[in-house]
XYZ file of C-alpha atoms in Angstrom:
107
model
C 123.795 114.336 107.720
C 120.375 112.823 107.330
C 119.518 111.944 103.544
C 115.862 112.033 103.498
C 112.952 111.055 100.718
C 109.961 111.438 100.078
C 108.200 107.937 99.388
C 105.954 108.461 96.360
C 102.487 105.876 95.565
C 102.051 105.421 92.531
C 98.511 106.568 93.177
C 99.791 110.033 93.993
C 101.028 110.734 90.530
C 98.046 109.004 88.606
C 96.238 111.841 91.080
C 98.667 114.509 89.707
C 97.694 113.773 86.076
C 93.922 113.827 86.448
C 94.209 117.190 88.403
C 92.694 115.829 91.632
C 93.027 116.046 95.247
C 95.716 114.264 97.404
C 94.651 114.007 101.240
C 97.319 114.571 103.736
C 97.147 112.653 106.984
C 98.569 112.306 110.545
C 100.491 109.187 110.460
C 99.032 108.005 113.637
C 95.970 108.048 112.188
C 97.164 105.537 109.400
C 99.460 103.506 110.615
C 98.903 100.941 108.507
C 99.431 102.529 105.008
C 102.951 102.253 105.328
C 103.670 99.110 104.939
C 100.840 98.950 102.118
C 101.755 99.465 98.350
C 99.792 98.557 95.541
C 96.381 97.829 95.081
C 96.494 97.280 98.742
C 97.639 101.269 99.459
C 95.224 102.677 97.086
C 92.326 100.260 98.902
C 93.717 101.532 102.039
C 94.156 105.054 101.314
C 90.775 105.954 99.683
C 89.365 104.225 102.899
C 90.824 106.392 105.061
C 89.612 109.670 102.647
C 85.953 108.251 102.947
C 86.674 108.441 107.160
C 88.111 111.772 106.404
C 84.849 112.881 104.305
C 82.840 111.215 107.322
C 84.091 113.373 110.036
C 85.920 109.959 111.085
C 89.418 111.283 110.732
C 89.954 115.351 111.651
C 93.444 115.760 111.464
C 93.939 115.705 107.521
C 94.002 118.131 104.766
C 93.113 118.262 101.255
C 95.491 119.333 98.850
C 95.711 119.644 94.822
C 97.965 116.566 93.981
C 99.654 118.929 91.415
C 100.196 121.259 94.213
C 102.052 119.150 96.571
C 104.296 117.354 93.488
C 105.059 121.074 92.471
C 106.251 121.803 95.849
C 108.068 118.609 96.081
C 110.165 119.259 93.020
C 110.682 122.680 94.246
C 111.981 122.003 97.083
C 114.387 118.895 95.863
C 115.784 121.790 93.657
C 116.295 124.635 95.370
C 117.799 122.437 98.303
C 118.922 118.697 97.065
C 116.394 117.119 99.451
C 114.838 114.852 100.132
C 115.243 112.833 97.364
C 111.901 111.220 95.094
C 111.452 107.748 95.383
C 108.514 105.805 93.870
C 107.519 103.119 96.232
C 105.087 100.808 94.318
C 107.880 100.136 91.257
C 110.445 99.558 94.133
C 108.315 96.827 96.104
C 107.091 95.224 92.866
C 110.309 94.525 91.188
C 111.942 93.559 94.866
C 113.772 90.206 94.698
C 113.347 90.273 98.434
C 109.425 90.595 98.513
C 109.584 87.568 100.999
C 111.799 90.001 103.541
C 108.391 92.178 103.804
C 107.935 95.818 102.651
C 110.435 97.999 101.084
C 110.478 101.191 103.116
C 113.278 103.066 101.713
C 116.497 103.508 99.262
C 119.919 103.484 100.094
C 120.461 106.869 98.302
């Protein structure tokens, strides 16, 4: 079995709670965001929506941020995955910061 998660910014659920858009994009399009949390990620992210607004990036989609954490949540309950983790409170409170970027839980 594969125990999957989904990887949650903090800047996702401040997103949720002021009833605003999340943008969805191809990964190979942003490679870089992650291994980005923090102030870095949200810097990083909101870049790469501007590009997106641009015509810079094409393969994205806007979504309602309370849309996609509904369906999240729905689907962790109806099925037990993949699991919610909140990666900017993991990577800040790492001991191991100095090993690099958190990218997952051992869930």
């Amino acid at each position: 079995d594969m125990n999957t998660a989904n990887w949650v910014p903090d800047l996702l659920i401040e997103r949720m709670r002021e009833d605003r858009d999340w943008t969805l994009f191809s990964p190979s399009d942003v490679p870089d965001l992650h291994d980005l949390y923090g102030n870095e990620f949200r810097e990083r992210y909101e870049h790469y929506e501007a590009l997106a607004e641009q015509g810079k990036i094409t393969l994205c989609k806007k979504i309602s941020a309370k849309q996609l954490w509904r369906k999240m949540l729905t689907v962790l309950f109806e099925t037990g995955h993949p699991w919610i983790t909140f990666k900017d409170p993991c990577n800040l409170r790492s001991p191991q910061q100095h090993q690099g970027v958190v990218h997952s839980s051992n869930l």
